[in-house]
Amino acid sequence: MTISPVSRVPLSLDVAQRLRAAILDGTFPADTELPTESELAQSFGVGRSTIREALRVLQAHGLISGADTVSTARPRVTHERTAGAAGLALSTALQVGAIPLADLVALRTLLEAEAIRQTTSVPDAARTCLVTMAAAVENADIHTFHAADVDFHVQLAYAGGNQALGFVIGVLRDCIAGYLLDALAAVADPATVLGRLLAEHQAIVDALDAGETDRAAELVVAHVRGFYEPETP
């Protein structure tokens, strides 16, 4: 008989896993409040410090409300930060070398091209991003341009109606966005670079407006690869 070591999961993680399961199975739907810290402690038969630690785990996973601290009253179940939590995990994997940047860029272009092919119309929010980027080009404002650039791609990713594609592309975009900002900050003539990027964004929109989704998909791939892989023909 083979005897395996007993798994000793910290109480706080066990509680966090049980609460996570309750959130995912709908016991605690989105936008509802969890029981109080004392009520949870009584239900689980653990100390309030254990509950507090479990809530921090859920917060880090983007499943409950809170910023730097977790409310010990009635934290709210939310999915608003789920993408941010996923992006942080992916960004960490990227930074420690578990996933090469080139692989993430390749995955992003593959998914974003498919999302573009499913897009039937350009959302007004994406067109607003173009206006914001144009103003940023005039002022050589890389930070404003960068924020609008991120929003533009996410808006188009969701435009086709595939929520899974939009979510994953948003996570990938957020994960590698820092590289774009660093690269923009390092260029000698940011206005010229920003102008070129704006023109590429406009070309994507023009192709979609003309109903040329395959062409738009090709343009978005060239746009992304052209920035992150400038040596690629």
GROMACS .gro file of C-alpha atoms in nm:
model
  233
    1MET     CA    1   0.000   0.000   0.000
    2THR     CA    2   0.128   0.345  -0.094
    3ILE     CA    3   0.071   0.611   0.169
    4SER     CA    4   0.060   0.971   0.050
    5PRO     CA    5   0.136   1.267   0.277
    6VAL     CA    6  -0.165   1.436   0.429
    7SER     CA    7  -0.240   1.770   0.264
    8ARG     CA    8  -0.254   2.043   0.525
    9VAL     CA    9  -0.438   2.337   0.374
   10PRO     CA   10  -0.440   2.650   0.593
   11LEU     CA   11  -0.782   2.718   0.741
   12SER     CA   12  -0.803   3.056   0.571
   13LEU     CA   13  -0.750   2.898   0.227
   14ASP     CA   14  -1.006   2.628   0.301
   15VAL     CA   15  -1.259   2.895   0.400
   16ALA     CA   16  -1.170   3.101   0.091
   17GLN     CA   17  -1.223   2.800  -0.135
   18ARG     CA   18  -1.562   2.728   0.022
   19LEU     CA   19  -1.671   3.090  -0.012
   20ARG     CA   20  -1.546   3.099  -0.371
   21ALA     CA   21  -1.753   2.789  -0.449
   22ALA     CA   22  -2.058   2.953  -0.290
   23ILE     CA   23  -2.007   3.264  -0.505
   24LEU     CA   24  -1.962   3.066  -0.825
   25ASP     CA   25  -2.263   2.839  -0.766
   26GLY     CA   26  -2.487   3.140  -0.707
   27THR     CA   27  -2.533   3.105  -0.333
   28PHE     CA   28  -2.393   3.457  -0.310
   29PRO     CA   29  -2.480   3.623  -0.645
   30ALA     CA   30  -2.299   3.925  -0.784
   31ASP     CA   31  -2.382   4.257  -0.617
   32THR     CA   32  -2.503   4.091  -0.298
   33GLU     CA   33  -2.335   4.128   0.038
   34LEU     CA   34  -2.164   3.845   0.222
   35PRO     CA   35  -2.255   3.777   0.585
   36THR     CA   36  -2.062   3.980   0.841
   37GLU     CA   37  -1.720   3.873   0.957
   38SER     CA   38  -1.859   3.750   1.290
   39GLU     CA   39  -2.142   3.561   1.114
   40LEU     CA   40  -1.897   3.390   0.882
   41ALA     CA   41  -1.669   3.301   1.174
   42GLN     CA   42  -1.961   3.140   1.354
   43SER     CA   43  -2.077   2.952   1.042
   44PHE     CA   44  -1.734   2.809   0.969
   45GLY     CA   45  -1.637   2.757   1.333
   46VAL     CA   46  -1.315   2.953   1.297
   47GLY     CA   47  -1.172   3.274   1.436
   48ARG     CA   48  -1.240   3.615   1.286
   49SER     CA   49  -0.874   3.649   1.184
   50THR     CA   50  -0.914   3.339   0.967
   51ILE     CA   51  -1.222   3.491   0.801
   52ARG     CA   52  -1.035   3.815   0.749
   53GLU     CA   53  -0.752   3.632   0.574
   54ALA     CA   54  -0.996   3.434   0.359
   55LEU     CA   55  -1.166   3.756   0.250
   56ARG     CA   56  -0.831   3.898   0.147
   57VAL     CA   57  -0.777   3.594  -0.075
   58LEU     CA   58  -1.117   3.645  -0.240
   59GLN     CA   59  -1.039   4.013  -0.284
   60ALA     CA   60  -0.709   3.932  -0.454
   61HIS     CA   61  -0.902   3.705  -0.693
   62GLY     CA   62  -1.137   3.991  -0.778
   63LEU     CA   63  -1.445   3.824  -0.631
   64ILE     CA   64  -1.532   4.073  -0.358
   65SER     CA   65  -1.522   4.449  -0.328
   66GLY     CA   66  -1.245   4.648  -0.167
   67ALA     CA   67  -0.928   4.829  -0.261
   68ASP     CA   68  -0.637   4.818  -0.018
   69THR     CA   69  -0.847   4.678   0.267
   70VAL     CA   70  -1.135   4.436   0.298
   71SER     CA   71  -1.448   4.550   0.474
   72THR     CA   72  -1.511   4.346   0.785
   73ALA     CA   73  -1.877   4.446   0.779
   74ARG     CA   74  -2.044   4.313   0.466
   75PRO     CA   75  -1.811   4.292   0.164
   76ARG     CA   76  -1.998   4.291  -0.167
   77VAL     CA   77  -1.964   4.014  -0.422
   78THR     CA   78  -1.839   4.164  -0.747
   79HIS     CA   79  -1.682   4.055  -1.074
   80GLU     CA   80  -1.558   4.403  -1.163
   81ARG     CA   81  -1.198   4.326  -1.069
   82THR     CA   82  -1.187   3.971  -1.207
   83ALA     CA   83  -1.015   4.079  -1.528
   84GLY     CA   84  -0.764   4.282  -1.329
   85ALA     CA   85  -0.686   3.985  -1.107
   86ALA     CA   86  -0.644   3.761  -1.411
   87GLY     CA   87  -0.423   4.021  -1.577
   88LEU     CA   88  -0.208   4.049  -1.265
   89ALA     CA   89  -0.157   3.672  -1.256
   90LEU     CA   90  -0.063   3.666  -1.624
   91SER     CA   91   0.161   3.969  -1.585
   92THR     CA   92   0.341   3.799  -1.297
   93ALA     CA   93   0.396   3.487  -1.508
   94LEU     CA   94   0.535   3.709  -1.783
   95GLN     CA   95   0.771   3.897  -1.551
   96VAL     CA   96   0.913   3.585  -1.387
   97GLY     CA   97   0.983   3.440  -1.729
   98ALA     CA   98   0.722   3.165  -1.726
   99ILE     CA   99   0.564   3.304  -2.044
  100PRO     CA  100   0.764   3.492  -2.311
  101LEU     CA  101   0.628   3.828  -2.429
  102ALA     CA  102   0.642   3.705  -2.790
  103ASP     CA  103   0.404   3.421  -2.705
  104LEU     CA  104   0.154   3.660  -2.547
  105VAL     CA  105   0.173   3.893  -2.847
  106ALA     CA  106   0.114   3.598  -3.081
  107LEU     CA  107  -0.186   3.486  -2.876
  108ARG     CA  108  -0.325   3.837  -2.864
  109THR     CA  109  -0.303   3.885  -3.242
  110LEU     CA  110  -0.466   3.548  -3.302
  111LEU     CA  111  -0.762   3.625  -3.075
  112GLU     CA  112  -0.795   3.990  -3.169
  113ALA     CA  113  -0.804   3.909  -3.539
  114GLU     CA  114  -1.089   3.666  -3.476
  115ALA     CA  115  -1.274   3.921  -3.265
  116ILE     CA  116  -1.238   4.178  -3.544
  117ARG     CA  117  -1.381   3.931  -3.797
  118GLN     CA  118  -1.689   3.897  -3.577
  119THR     CA  119  -1.738   4.272  -3.547
  120THR     CA  120  -2.044   4.399  -3.730
  121SER     CA  121  -2.010   4.769  -3.646
  122VAL     CA  122  -1.765   5.001  -3.477
  123PRO     CA  123  -1.894   5.106  -3.132
  124ASP     CA  124  -1.920   5.478  -3.063
  125ALA     CA  125  -1.683   5.434  -2.768
  126ALA     CA  126  -1.410   5.315  -3.005
  127ARG     CA  127  -1.461   5.621  -3.227
  128THR     CA  128  -1.435   5.842  -2.918
  129CYS     CA  129  -1.101   5.677  -2.845
  130LEU     CA  130  -0.978   5.790  -3.188
  131VAL     CA  131  -1.072   6.150  -3.107
  132THR     CA  132  -0.886   6.124  -2.776
  133MET     CA  133  -0.581   5.976  -2.948
  134ALA     CA  134  -0.583   6.254  -3.209
  135ALA     CA  135  -0.574   6.519  -2.936
  136ALA     CA  136  -0.296   6.329  -2.760
  137VAL     CA  137  -0.091   6.324  -3.082
  138GLU     CA  138  -0.110   6.703  -3.105
  139ASN     CA  139   0.018   6.735  -2.749
  140ALA     CA  140   0.259   6.439  -2.771
  141ASP     CA  141   0.080   6.308  -2.462
  142ILE     CA  142   0.183   5.942  -2.446
  143HIS     CA  143  -0.011   5.864  -2.128
  144THR     CA  144  -0.345   5.986  -2.264
  145PHE     CA  145  -0.277   5.814  -2.596
  146HIS     CA  146  -0.185   5.492  -2.419
  147ALA     CA  147  -0.507   5.486  -2.215
  148ALA     CA  148  -0.718   5.553  -2.524
  149ASP     CA  149  -0.525   5.289  -2.719
  150VAL     CA  150  -0.601   5.025  -2.454
  151ASP     CA  151  -0.969   5.119  -2.448
  152PHE     CA  152  -0.993   5.119  -2.828
  153HIS     CA  153  -0.877   4.759  -2.861
  154VAL     CA  154  -1.096   4.637  -2.577
  155GLN     CA  155  -1.402   4.811  -2.723
  156LEU     CA  156  -1.348   4.642  -3.059
  157ALA     CA  157  -1.284   4.307  -2.892
  158TYR     CA  158  -1.629   4.316  -2.733
  159ALA     CA  159  -1.804   4.461  -3.039
  160GLY     CA  160  -1.862   4.123  -3.200
  161GLY     CA  161  -2.068   4.009  -2.904
  162ASN     CA  162  -1.835   3.728  -2.792
  163GLN     CA  163  -1.785   3.804  -2.424
  164ALA     CA  164  -1.517   3.536  -2.378
  165LEU     CA  165  -1.305   3.682  -2.658
  166GLY     CA  166  -1.348   4.032  -2.521
  167PHE     CA  167  -1.252   3.927  -2.170
  168VAL     CA  168  -0.941   3.732  -2.268
  169ILE     CA  169  -0.821   4.000  -2.511
  170GLY     CA  170  -0.872   4.263  -2.242
  171VAL     CA  171  -0.662   4.060  -1.999
  172LEU     CA  172  -0.387   4.009  -2.256
  173ARG     CA  173  -0.396   4.376  -2.354
  174ASP     CA  174  -0.366   4.488  -1.992
  175CYS     CA  175  -0.086   4.241  -1.930
  176ILE     CA  176   0.142   4.374  -2.203
  177ALA     CA  177   0.024   4.736  -2.193
  178GLY     CA  178   0.317   4.837  -1.975
  179TYR     CA  179   0.559   4.741  -2.250
  180LEU     CA  180   0.379   4.975  -2.489
  181LEU     CA  181   0.395   5.264  -2.245
  182ASP     CA  182   0.764   5.206  -2.173
  183ALA     CA  183   0.841   5.188  -2.545
  184LEU     CA  184   0.649   5.508  -2.616
  185ALA     CA  185   0.831   5.687  -2.335
  186ALA     CA  186   1.165   5.585  -2.484
  187VAL     CA  187   1.114   5.717  -2.840
  188ALA     CA  188   1.289   6.037  -2.938
  189ASP     CA  189   0.998   6.174  -3.142
  190PRO     CA  190   0.676   6.053  -2.974
  191ALA     CA  191   0.446   6.272  -3.185
  192THR     CA  192   0.557   6.097  -3.505
  193VAL     CA  193   0.515   5.750  -3.356
  194LEU     CA  194   0.177   5.838  -3.205
  195GLY     CA  195   0.065   5.978  -3.539
  196ARG     CA  196   0.155   5.655  -3.715
  197LEU     CA  197  -0.027   5.447  -3.456
  198LEU     CA  198  -0.333   5.671  -3.483
  199ALA     CA  199  -0.335   5.626  -3.861
  200GLU     CA  200  -0.321   5.249  -3.814
  201HIS     CA  201  -0.616   5.261  -3.573
  202GLN     CA  202  -0.812   5.473  -3.821
  203ALA     CA  203  -0.737   5.230  -4.103
  204ILE     CA  204  -0.883   4.945  -3.896
  205VAL     CA  205  -1.201   5.145  -3.836
  206ASP     CA  206  -1.224   5.243  -4.204
  207ALA     CA  207  -1.198   4.877  -4.309
  208LEU     CA  208  -1.473   4.779  -4.065
  209ASP     CA  209  -1.694   5.064  -4.186
  210ALA     CA  210  -1.649   4.932  -4.539
  211GLY     CA  211  -1.750   4.582  -4.426
  212GLU     CA  212  -1.400   4.449  -4.495
  213THR     CA  213  -1.359   4.247  -4.175
  214ASP     CA  214  -1.083   4.023  -4.312
  215ARG     CA  215  -0.888   4.331  -4.416
  216ALA     CA  216  -0.946   4.486  -4.074
  217ALA     CA  217  -0.819   4.167  -3.909
  218GLU     CA  218  -0.503   4.178  -4.120
  219LEU     CA  219  -0.452   4.542  -4.026
  220VAL     CA  220  -0.488   4.481  -3.653
  221VAL     CA  221  -0.234   4.196  -3.668
  222ALA     CA  222   0.013   4.414  -3.860
  223HIS     CA  223  -0.053   4.701  -3.618
  224VAL     CA  224   0.026   4.495  -3.306
  225ARG     CA  225   0.318   4.303  -3.452
  226GLY     CA  226   0.459   4.616  -3.610
  227PHE     CA  227   0.498   4.771  -3.268
  228TYR     CA  228   0.609   4.475  -3.058
  229GLU     CA  229   0.804   4.304  -3.336
  230PRO     CA  230   0.938   4.591  -3.549
  231GLU     CA  231   1.197   4.366  -3.708
  232THR     CA  232   0.925   4.141  -3.853
  233PRO     CA  233   0.863   4.217  -4.223
   0.00000   0.00000   0.00000
